[in-house]
Structure formats: structure tokens, C-alpha cells
Short mmCIF file of C-alpha atoms and ligand atoms in Angstrom, two decimals:
data_model
loop_
_atom_site.label_atom_id
_atom_site.label_comp_id
_atom_site.label_asym_id
_atom_site.label_seq_id
_atom_site.Cartn_x
_atom_site.Cartn_y
_atom_site.Cartn_z
CA MET A 1 46.68 10.57 -45.65
CA LYS A 2 47.58 7.86 -43.25
CA PHE A 3 47.50 10.50 -40.35
CA LYS A 4 44.03 11.55 -41.74
CA ASN A 5 42.90 7.83 -41.35
CA LYS A 6 44.25 7.73 -37.95
CA SER A 7 42.08 10.39 -36.61
CA ILE A 8 39.01 9.19 -38.28
CA ILE A 9 39.59 5.74 -36.65
CA LYS A 10 39.98 7.39 -33.24
CA LEU A 11 37.26 9.60 -33.57
CA VAL A 12 34.95 6.52 -34.66
CA PHE A 13 36.30 4.97 -31.52
CA LEU A 14 35.41 8.03 -29.45
CA LEU A 15 31.86 7.98 -30.60
CA LEU A 16 31.58 4.23 -30.08
CA ILE A 17 32.49 4.73 -26.58
CA ILE A 18 30.38 7.72 -25.96
CA SER A 19 27.21 5.65 -27.15
CA MET A 20 28.36 2.64 -25.27
CA LEU A 21 28.52 5.00 -22.28
CA TYR A 22 25.14 6.82 -23.09
CA PHE A 23 23.43 3.45 -23.67
CA ILE A 24 24.61 2.06 -20.18
CA VAL A 25 23.39 5.42 -18.23
CA ASN A 26 20.49 5.20 -19.86
CA LYS A 27 19.59 1.49 -19.19
CA ASN A 28 20.38 2.27 -15.62
CA SER A 29 18.31 5.17 -15.36
CA ASN A 30 15.18 3.07 -16.77
CA LYS A 31 15.84 0.33 -14.01
CA SER A 32 13.43 0.39 -11.81
CA LEU A 33 9.87 -0.69 -11.16
CA ARG A 34 8.19 2.51 -11.31
CA VAL A 35 9.19 3.47 -14.78
CA LEU A 36 8.03 -0.27 -16.09
CA ALA A 37 4.82 0.19 -14.18
CA GLU A 38 4.15 3.81 -15.60
CA LYS A 39 4.22 2.25 -19.16
CA GLN A 40 1.41 0.30 -18.53
CA ASP A 41 -0.64 2.68 -16.08
CA ILE A 42 0.09 0.60 -12.91
CA LEU A 43 0.76 2.13 -9.35
CA ILE A 44 3.43 0.03 -7.56
CA GLY A 45 4.18 1.17 -4.12
CA THR A 46 4.99 0.80 -0.46
CA SER A 47 4.02 2.10 2.87
CA ILE A 48 5.98 4.92 4.44
CA ALA A 49 7.00 5.18 7.84
CA SER A 50 8.02 8.47 9.70
CA LEU A 51 11.14 7.58 11.49
CA PRO A 52 12.88 6.41 8.24
CA PHE A 53 11.28 8.63 6.25
CA LEU A 54 12.86 11.44 8.67
CA LYS A 55 16.10 9.87 9.10
CA ASP A 56 17.12 7.64 6.15
CA LYS A 57 17.86 9.66 3.23
CA GLU A 58 18.63 6.06 1.17
CA TYR A 59 15.09 5.02 2.19
CA ARG A 60 13.83 8.32 0.55
CA SER A 61 15.63 7.85 -2.52
CA VAL A 62 14.77 4.34 -3.12
CA ILE A 63 11.14 5.17 -2.64
CA SER A 64 11.10 7.84 -5.07
CA ARG A 65 13.24 5.78 -7.74
CA GLU A 66 11.18 2.48 -7.47
CA PHE A 67 7.74 3.71 -6.46
CA ASN A 68 5.02 5.73 -7.73
CA VAL A 69 2.55 5.40 -5.14
CA VAL A 70 3.10 5.38 -1.09
CA THR A 71 0.59 4.77 1.61
CA ILE A 72 1.16 6.41 5.02
CA GLU A 73 1.87 3.52 7.50
CA ASN A 74 0.84 5.17 10.64
CA ASP A 75 0.86 8.82 10.80
CA LEU A 76 -2.65 9.61 9.51
CA LYS A 77 -4.19 6.88 11.88
CA PHE A 78 -6.56 8.42 14.43
CA ALA A 79 -4.37 8.38 17.55
CA ARG A 80 -1.47 9.81 15.35
CA VAL A 81 -3.30 12.48 13.69
CA HIS A 82 -5.77 13.35 16.31
CA PRO A 83 -4.30 12.61 19.58
CA GLN A 84 -6.34 14.67 21.54
CA LYS A 85 -9.87 16.04 21.41
CA GLU A 86 -8.89 19.52 20.06
CA THR A 87 -5.35 18.73 18.64
CA TYR A 88 -4.61 17.40 15.22
CA ASN A 89 -1.00 16.60 14.53
CA PHE A 90 -0.24 17.03 10.68
CA LEU A 91 3.35 17.67 10.66
CA ILE A 92 4.44 14.51 9.42
CA PRO A 93 2.04 13.61 6.83
CA ASP A 94 2.09 17.18 5.60
CA LEU A 95 5.96 16.30 4.86
CA MET A 96 5.16 13.09 3.30
CA VAL A 97 2.60 14.76 1.04
CA GLU A 98 4.91 17.34 0.21
CA TYR A 99 7.37 14.75 -0.63
CA GLY A 100 4.99 12.71 -2.78
CA ILE A 101 4.03 15.83 -4.65
CA GLU A 102 7.71 16.47 -5.05
CA ASN A 103 8.57 13.18 -6.50
CA ASN A 104 5.35 12.83 -8.61
CA ILE A 105 4.36 10.06 -6.22
CA SER A 106 0.75 9.20 -5.29
CA ILE A 107 -0.36 9.60 -2.13
CA ARG A 108 -2.80 7.02 -0.06
CA GLY A 109 -4.32 7.88 3.09
CA HIS A 110 -4.63 5.33 5.77
CA THR A 111 -7.03 5.12 7.80
CA LEU A 112 -10.14 7.17 8.59
CA VAL A 113 -12.03 4.18 10.84
CA TRP A 114 -10.29 1.31 12.40
CA HIS A 115 -10.48 -0.60 15.76
CA ASN A 116 -6.94 0.09 16.31
CA GLN A 117 -4.65 2.91 17.16
CA ILE A 118 -7.37 5.10 18.34
CA PRO A 119 -6.80 7.67 21.17
CA ASP A 120 -7.63 7.45 24.86
CA TRP A 121 -10.03 10.44 24.54
CA ILE A 122 -12.24 8.26 22.34
CA THR A 123 -12.11 5.11 24.14
CA GLN A 124 -11.64 6.07 27.65
CA VAL A 125 -14.94 8.04 27.48
CA GLN A 126 -18.59 7.02 27.27
CA TYR A 127 -20.00 9.03 24.48
CA SER A 128 -23.50 8.99 23.13
CA LYS A 129 -24.15 7.70 19.66
CA ASP A 130 -24.75 11.18 18.76
CA GLU A 131 -21.75 12.62 20.12
CA LEU A 132 -19.53 9.46 18.85
CA LYS A 133 -21.11 10.33 15.15
CA SER A 134 -20.06 13.73 15.37
CA ILE A 135 -16.46 13.41 16.48
CA LEU A 136 -16.28 10.87 13.72
CA LYS A 137 -17.73 13.25 10.98
CA SER A 138 -15.51 15.95 12.05
CA HIS A 139 -12.37 14.03 12.26
CA ILE A 140 -12.98 12.36 8.78
CA GLN A 141 -13.84 15.83 7.57
CA THR A 142 -10.89 17.60 8.91
CA VAL A 143 -8.32 15.03 7.80
CA VAL A 144 -9.80 14.48 4.30
CA LYS A 145 -10.01 18.22 3.67
CA ARG A 146 -6.77 18.92 4.68
CA TYR A 147 -5.39 16.81 1.90
CA LYS A 148 -7.86 17.53 -0.59
CA GLY A 149 -6.73 16.88 -4.08
CA LYS A 150 -3.18 16.05 -2.61
CA ILE A 151 -4.22 12.60 -1.26
CA TYR A 152 -6.07 10.76 -4.09
CA ALA A 153 -7.40 7.71 -2.13
CA TRP A 154 -8.49 6.93 1.49
CA ASP A 155 -8.75 3.49 2.91
CA VAL A 156 -11.87 4.78 4.79
CA VAL A 157 -12.90 2.30 6.65
CA ASN A 158 -10.05 -0.71 7.65
CA GLU A 159 -11.00 -4.18 9.23
CA ALA A 160 -14.65 -3.81 9.54
CA ILE A 161 -15.46 -7.61 9.49
CA ASP A 162 -14.27 -10.55 11.77
CA ASN A 163 -13.10 -13.89 10.64
CA ASP A 164 -16.63 -15.36 10.79
CA GLY A 165 -18.06 -12.81 8.57
CA ASN A 166 -19.93 -10.79 11.43
CA LEU A 167 -19.15 -7.19 11.49
CA ARG A 168 -16.31 -6.49 14.26
CA ARG A 169 -18.04 -5.29 17.52
CA ASN A 170 -15.36 -2.13 17.63
CA ILE A 171 -16.32 1.08 19.44
CA TRP A 172 -17.71 2.51 16.26
CA MET A 173 -20.22 -0.64 15.91
CA ASN A 174 -21.28 -0.52 19.32
CA VAL A 175 -21.78 2.95 20.05
CA ILE A 176 -23.03 3.93 16.78
CA GLY A 177 -24.21 1.02 15.02
CA PRO A 178 -23.40 -1.03 11.57
CA GLU A 179 -24.52 2.47 9.77
CA TYR A 180 -21.08 3.97 10.59
CA ILE A 181 -19.50 2.22 7.82
CA GLU A 182 -21.82 3.75 4.88
CA LEU A 183 -21.76 7.25 7.30
CA ALA A 184 -17.84 7.22 7.11
CA PHE A 185 -18.17 6.82 3.19
CA ARG A 186 -20.71 9.73 2.69
CA TRP A 187 -18.63 12.12 5.05
CA ALA A 188 -15.26 11.27 3.40
CA HIS A 189 -16.90 11.93 -0.09
CA GLU A 190 -18.59 15.10 1.03
CA ALA A 191 -14.97 16.57 2.13
CA ASP A 192 -13.19 15.07 -1.08
CA PRO A 193 -15.82 14.27 -4.14
CA ASN A 194 -12.54 13.39 -6.41
CA ALA A 195 -10.96 11.18 -3.78
CA GLN A 196 -11.17 7.52 -4.54
CA LEU A 197 -12.60 5.48 -1.30
CA TYR A 198 -11.82 2.22 -0.28
CA TYR A 199 -12.89 -0.22 2.19
CA ASN A 200 -9.41 -2.13 3.55
CA ASP A 201 -9.35 -5.38 5.16
CA TYR A 202 -6.97 -8.55 5.50
CA GLY A 203 -8.10 -12.43 5.36
CA ASN A 204 -10.35 -11.70 2.78
CA GLU A 205 -8.17 -12.44 -0.59
CA SER A 206 -9.64 -16.00 -0.90
CA ILE A 207 -13.18 -17.03 -1.31
CA ASN A 208 -14.25 -17.57 2.53
CA SER A 209 -16.41 -16.67 4.93
CA LYS A 210 -14.80 -13.29 5.66
CA SER A 211 -14.69 -12.40 1.87
CA ASP A 212 -18.25 -13.44 1.41
CA ALA A 213 -19.56 -10.97 4.18
CA THR A 214 -17.23 -8.55 2.63
CA TYR A 215 -19.12 -9.02 -0.94
CA LYS A 216 -22.34 -8.90 0.88
CA LEU A 217 -21.50 -5.51 2.50
CA MET A 218 -20.01 -4.08 -0.82
CA LYS A 219 -22.76 -5.14 -2.65
CA LYS A 220 -25.34 -3.48 0.26
CA LEU A 221 -23.40 0.03 0.26
CA LYS A 222 -23.15 -0.20 -3.81
CA ALA A 223 -27.08 -0.57 -3.68
CA ASN A 224 -27.68 2.29 -1.49
CA GLY A 225 -25.57 4.40 -3.73
CA VAL A 226 -22.54 4.66 -1.07
CA PRO A 227 -19.54 6.24 -2.39
CA ILE A 228 -17.36 3.60 -2.68
CA ASP A 229 -14.46 2.88 -5.63
CA GLY A 230 -12.98 -0.33 -4.52
CA VAL A 231 -11.73 -2.85 -1.85
CA GLY A 232 -8.14 -3.39 -0.50
CA PHE A 233 -6.84 -6.74 0.24
CA GLN A 234 -4.07 -6.51 2.77
CA PHE A 235 -1.97 -9.76 1.97
CA HIS A 236 0.17 -9.73 5.08
CA THR A 237 1.31 -13.54 4.00
CA SER A 238 4.14 -15.99 4.16
CA ILE A 239 5.72 -18.77 2.12
CA ASN A 240 3.82 -21.24 4.40
CA THR A 241 0.36 -20.42 3.12
CA LYS A 242 -1.06 -22.47 0.46
CA HIS A 243 -2.03 -19.92 -2.20
CA ASN A 244 -4.85 -20.95 -4.66
CA TYR A 245 -3.96 -18.23 -6.99
CA THR A 246 -7.41 -19.18 -9.19
CA GLU A 247 -9.54 -18.75 -6.29
CA ILE A 248 -8.15 -15.25 -5.50
CA LYS A 249 -8.87 -14.36 -9.12
CA ASN A 250 -12.47 -15.49 -8.89
CA ASN A 251 -12.38 -13.75 -5.66
CA PHE A 252 -11.20 -10.23 -7.42
CA SER A 253 -13.44 -10.96 -10.12
CA ARG A 254 -16.79 -11.12 -8.33
CA PHE A 255 -15.89 -7.53 -6.55
CA ASN A 256 -14.80 -5.94 -10.22
CA LYS A 257 -18.35 -7.18 -11.51
CA LEU A 258 -19.78 -5.08 -8.90
CA GLY A 259 -17.87 -1.94 -10.48
CA LEU A 260 -15.54 -1.98 -7.71
CA LYS A 261 -11.76 -2.20 -8.15
CA THR A 262 -9.45 -4.60 -6.15
CA GLU A 263 -6.03 -3.60 -5.03
CA ILE A 264 -3.07 -5.07 -3.47
CA THR A 265 -2.77 -2.84 -0.38
CA GLU A 266 -0.58 -4.14 2.25
CA LEU A 267 1.71 -7.02 0.73
CA ASP A 268 4.42 -8.58 2.62
CA VAL A 269 5.52 -12.31 2.50
CA LYS A 270 6.62 -13.76 5.72
CA VAL A 271 9.58 -16.55 5.67
CA GLN A 272 9.60 -17.61 9.29
CA ASN A 273 8.90 -21.09 10.52
CA SER A 274 10.01 -22.70 7.50
CA PRO A 275 12.39 -25.27 7.40
CA LEU A 276 14.14 -24.18 4.02
CA SER A 277 17.50 -22.53 3.42
CA MET A 278 17.54 -18.83 3.26
CA GLU A 279 18.13 -19.29 -0.31
CA ARG A 280 15.41 -21.47 -0.83
CA LYS A 281 13.11 -19.23 1.15
CA LEU A 282 13.74 -16.26 -0.70
CA GLU A 283 12.83 -18.17 -4.03
CA GLU A 284 9.58 -19.30 -2.66
CA GLN A 285 9.12 -15.78 -1.36
CA ALA A 286 9.60 -14.37 -4.77
CA LYS A 287 7.00 -17.04 -6.24
CA VAL A 288 4.35 -15.69 -4.08
CA TYR A 289 5.40 -11.91 -4.92
CA SER A 290 5.04 -12.54 -8.64
CA ASN A 291 2.08 -14.90 -8.50
CA LEU A 292 -0.08 -12.25 -6.69
CA LEU A 293 1.24 -9.34 -9.36
CA GLU A 294 0.12 -11.70 -12.06
CA VAL A 295 -3.38 -12.07 -10.36
CA CYS A 296 -3.30 -8.36 -10.20
CA LEU A 297 -2.17 -7.62 -13.45
CA LYS A 298 -4.75 -10.06 -15.38
CA ALA A 299 -7.85 -8.76 -13.14
CA GLU A 300 -10.32 -6.69 -14.55
CA LYS A 301 -9.94 -3.93 -12.19
CA CYS A 302 -6.63 -4.09 -10.31
CA ASN A 303 -3.94 -1.46 -11.25
CA THR A 304 -2.23 -1.08 -7.30
CA PHE A 305 0.28 -3.16 -5.95
CA ILE A 306 1.55 -1.90 -2.85
CA THR A 307 4.32 -3.72 -0.57
CA TRP A 308 3.87 -2.86 3.15
CA GLY A 309 7.47 -1.54 3.51
CA VAL A 310 10.68 -1.20 1.40
CA THR A 311 13.24 -2.96 3.12
CA ASP A 312 13.49 -5.85 5.66
CA LYS A 313 15.24 -3.36 8.02
CA TYR A 314 12.00 -1.32 8.93
CA THR A 315 9.45 -4.22 8.45
CA TRP A 316 6.65 -4.46 11.36
CA ILE A 317 6.57 -8.07 11.13
CA PRO A 318 9.42 -8.82 13.64
CA MET A 319 7.62 -6.48 16.30
CA TYR A 320 4.10 -8.05 15.15
CA THR A 321 4.93 -11.71 15.40
CA GLY A 322 8.08 -11.75 17.69
CA ASN A 323 10.33 -13.51 15.31
CA GLU A 324 13.04 -11.98 12.87
CA ASP A 325 11.73 -12.03 9.22
CA TYR A 326 12.70 -10.79 5.96
CA PRO A 327 9.34 -9.95 4.34
CA LEU A 328 10.01 -7.40 1.57
CA LEU A 329 11.57 -6.37 -1.81
CA PHE A 330 15.05 -5.09 -0.41
CA THR A 331 17.63 -6.20 2.24
CA ASP A 332 18.58 -4.25 4.97
CA ASP A 333 20.97 -2.65 3.13
CA TYR A 334 18.83 -1.86 0.27
CA LYS A 335 20.25 -4.60 -2.02
CA LYS A 336 17.51 -6.06 -4.61
CA LYS A 337 16.04 -9.31 -3.55
CA PRO A 338 14.95 -12.19 -5.65
CA SER A 339 11.44 -10.83 -5.06
CA TYR A 340 12.36 -7.25 -6.62
CA ASP A 341 13.79 -9.27 -9.39
CA VAL A 342 10.47 -11.22 -10.53
CA ILE A 343 8.50 -8.24 -10.07
CA TYR A 344 10.75 -6.36 -12.32
CA ASN A 345 10.72 -9.32 -14.99
CA LYS A 346 6.98 -9.54 -14.91
CA LEU A 347 6.44 -5.64 -15.19
CA GLN A 348 8.94 -5.77 -18.11
CA ASN A 349 7.51 -8.67 -20.05
CA ASP A 350 3.73 -8.17 -19.28
C1 LIG B 401 0.94 -1.33 11.08
C2 LIG B 401 2.04 -1.13 11.19
O1 LIG B 401 2.50 -1.30 9.94
C3 LIG B 401 3.03 -0.60 12.52
O2 LIG B 401 3.99 -0.10 12.46
C4 LIG B 401 1.82 -0.25 13.45
O3 LIG B 401 2.60 -0.73 14.88
C5 LIG B 401 0.84 -1.15 13.54
O4 LIG B 401 0.10 -1.25 12.56
N1 LIG B 401 -3.07 -3.77 9.30
C6 LIG B 401 -3.28 -2.45 8.68
C7 LIG B 401 -2.12 -1.71 8.94
O5 LIG B 401 -4.32 -1.91 8.10
O6 LIG B 401 -2.30 -0.50 9.38
C8 LIG B 401 -1.07 -2.22 9.84
O7 LIG B 401 0.20 -1.59 10.25
C9 LIG B 401 -0.84 -3.55 9.68
C10 LIG B 401 -2.06 -4.48 9.62
#
């Protein structure tokens, strides 16, 4: 009898240990942004860059663990994907799209029409209006058709509006005229009628002359029946920027009322040029991330929140600004930063 009691106690103890282990393992496997985001139908993502994608295994595994959407950071830009008139270079985007499909990650295409990262064979030749139209149409349709049904959304036109609210005098505007914007959307839609199509820009996050001009342009495009689904707000921002979150919310809301989605597409939060200690900087950074996620979650039509990179190790900011910086959610060695934690908590408690 004594012996029997002992073995029952042992058995109960063993079961207890097993269930505790099961709980711990399960709890850990649920610890990711995408698991929480998926529960509420939210896309949480990062841009994806070719060098770490090819070289750094941890980069790929952190992305597939944490994110359910990625934007191809450079490899679908005109100069990369179509470097010569007769040559397309689909190798890297093909691999990224395959990786996305394997890991159940939605892929955003970036970007079909922009004034930067365009090849010499476009900028160094004086094409007529009709020639440039036909080049742009064929470029857009070749790229979009290749990923039809695989890339669910495109930044069709990027940064077409200047800070003063005028249309930027880029090569497309100068040669084709302002209708290049409308045409680009129509051509993309013809190539993949199911893809969501976005206008994407920076500096239009609050209410100002640029966002007013963007609003007017979107209203006109909608009135002309142009196939456009939403506006991407890049949000390359800094802890030094005084964000007016109510204004950002109101700005999103006016686009939503036009029937357009509003998405956060390229968020990073710089900490350079601040007298604060690193600890305080990271706390301030976390507040910005948290408040912007809050704006998106509360908006009528915002379900996508994308940071411009995974780890501070590969951020574009030092190259762009000439200063070191730590603008993202993970440290150089993939430790979660306070910004990660606030996003996690907000997604969990929302
Ligand atoms: C940046 C990339 O992150 C860099 O690697 C590249 O050298 C330059 O472009 N707005 C955009 C993005 O729409 O395409 C830019 O990406 C950042 C600003």
C-alpha cells in the first residue's frame, strides 16, 4: 500500500512537470508579433533586403517568426529589376517571393514608379512622350504579371508629390505629364486585377501642404475611377519629431472617408541628435512606436504596420544620414528592444 502511494505521488509529480514544460514551450511558441497580429487580422511586417536575406540565417528566421508581411526593400526598384532595356533581373525577388510563400508571409511590391533608383538607360536617353509611356507600361506590366497572385499589394507610385504640394518634377512628370500617375495605376490593375494598389509617400503623415495635396490627388483619382486601394505613409521619423497623434489620426480618417486604406509602410524611429542617455532614447523610441501602432489600430482602415528593417544592424539610416543610429525593433544581435516589447504588449492587450 505504501509502495503504491509512493508511485502515485511520483506519477502525479511527473505529470505536473510534463504539463509545466508543455505550458512553457507553448507559451514561448506563441511569443511573436505575428501570432498576436493574426488573431486580429493585422499585418505586421518589415522590409526585406537582399544581402542579409542571402547571408544571414537568423535574419530569415526572425522575420518568419515575427512578421506576416514583408516589403521587398530594393530588389523590385526599376534599376535593380530592369537594369538594361532588354534585361530583367528577377533572381532575388523570385527567391524572396518563394520564401514568403513557404513561410506564409504576404509580400508587398515596392515600387513601380519612382524618381530614385532608375537606370541610366532611362535617365540618359531623351525619349519622346509616347516612347516613355510605352517603356513604363511594359515595365509595370512585366513586373506585376510575373508576380500575379503572389505579390498581394504594390506601391505603384512612390513620392510623386513635393513638400510644397506640387507634383514632383521627375522624369515621368517631365516627359509624360501628370497623367503618368493615373496611367501607372491602370496598367498595374490590368496586369493583376486582384492586387491592391497604393500611393506611397513620406512627409504626408500629419495635416500639412503635402498631405492636403495628396488628399486632393487621391480624391481626383477616385473620382476618375482609377483603381487605387490606399495610401502608404512611410513614417521615417525620429524621437525628436513632435508628433501630433490626433492630427495623424484625423489625417488617416479623411483618406479612409474616401474609401482608401491607410497603412504605415516604412516606419523607423531615429534616435540620433538627442542629448538623452541611450536608455532614455530607447524609451522615447518605444513611445513613438506604441503611439503610431495605436493610431493604426484605432483607424477605420489601417491594418498594416511595417517597419523599414528588422535589426539595427542592417538599417539604411546610417548610410542615409551619415550618423550611427538604432531605429528598429531588434538590436544588432537580434535582442528585442523596448520598442518591440511595447508593440507586443499593445497587440496583446488590444
Ligand atoms: C531605401 C533603402 O532602404 C536603401 O537601402 C536604399 O539605398 C535607398 O532606398 N523611401 C522609400 C524607400 O520609398 O524605397 C527607401 O528605401 C527609403 C525612403
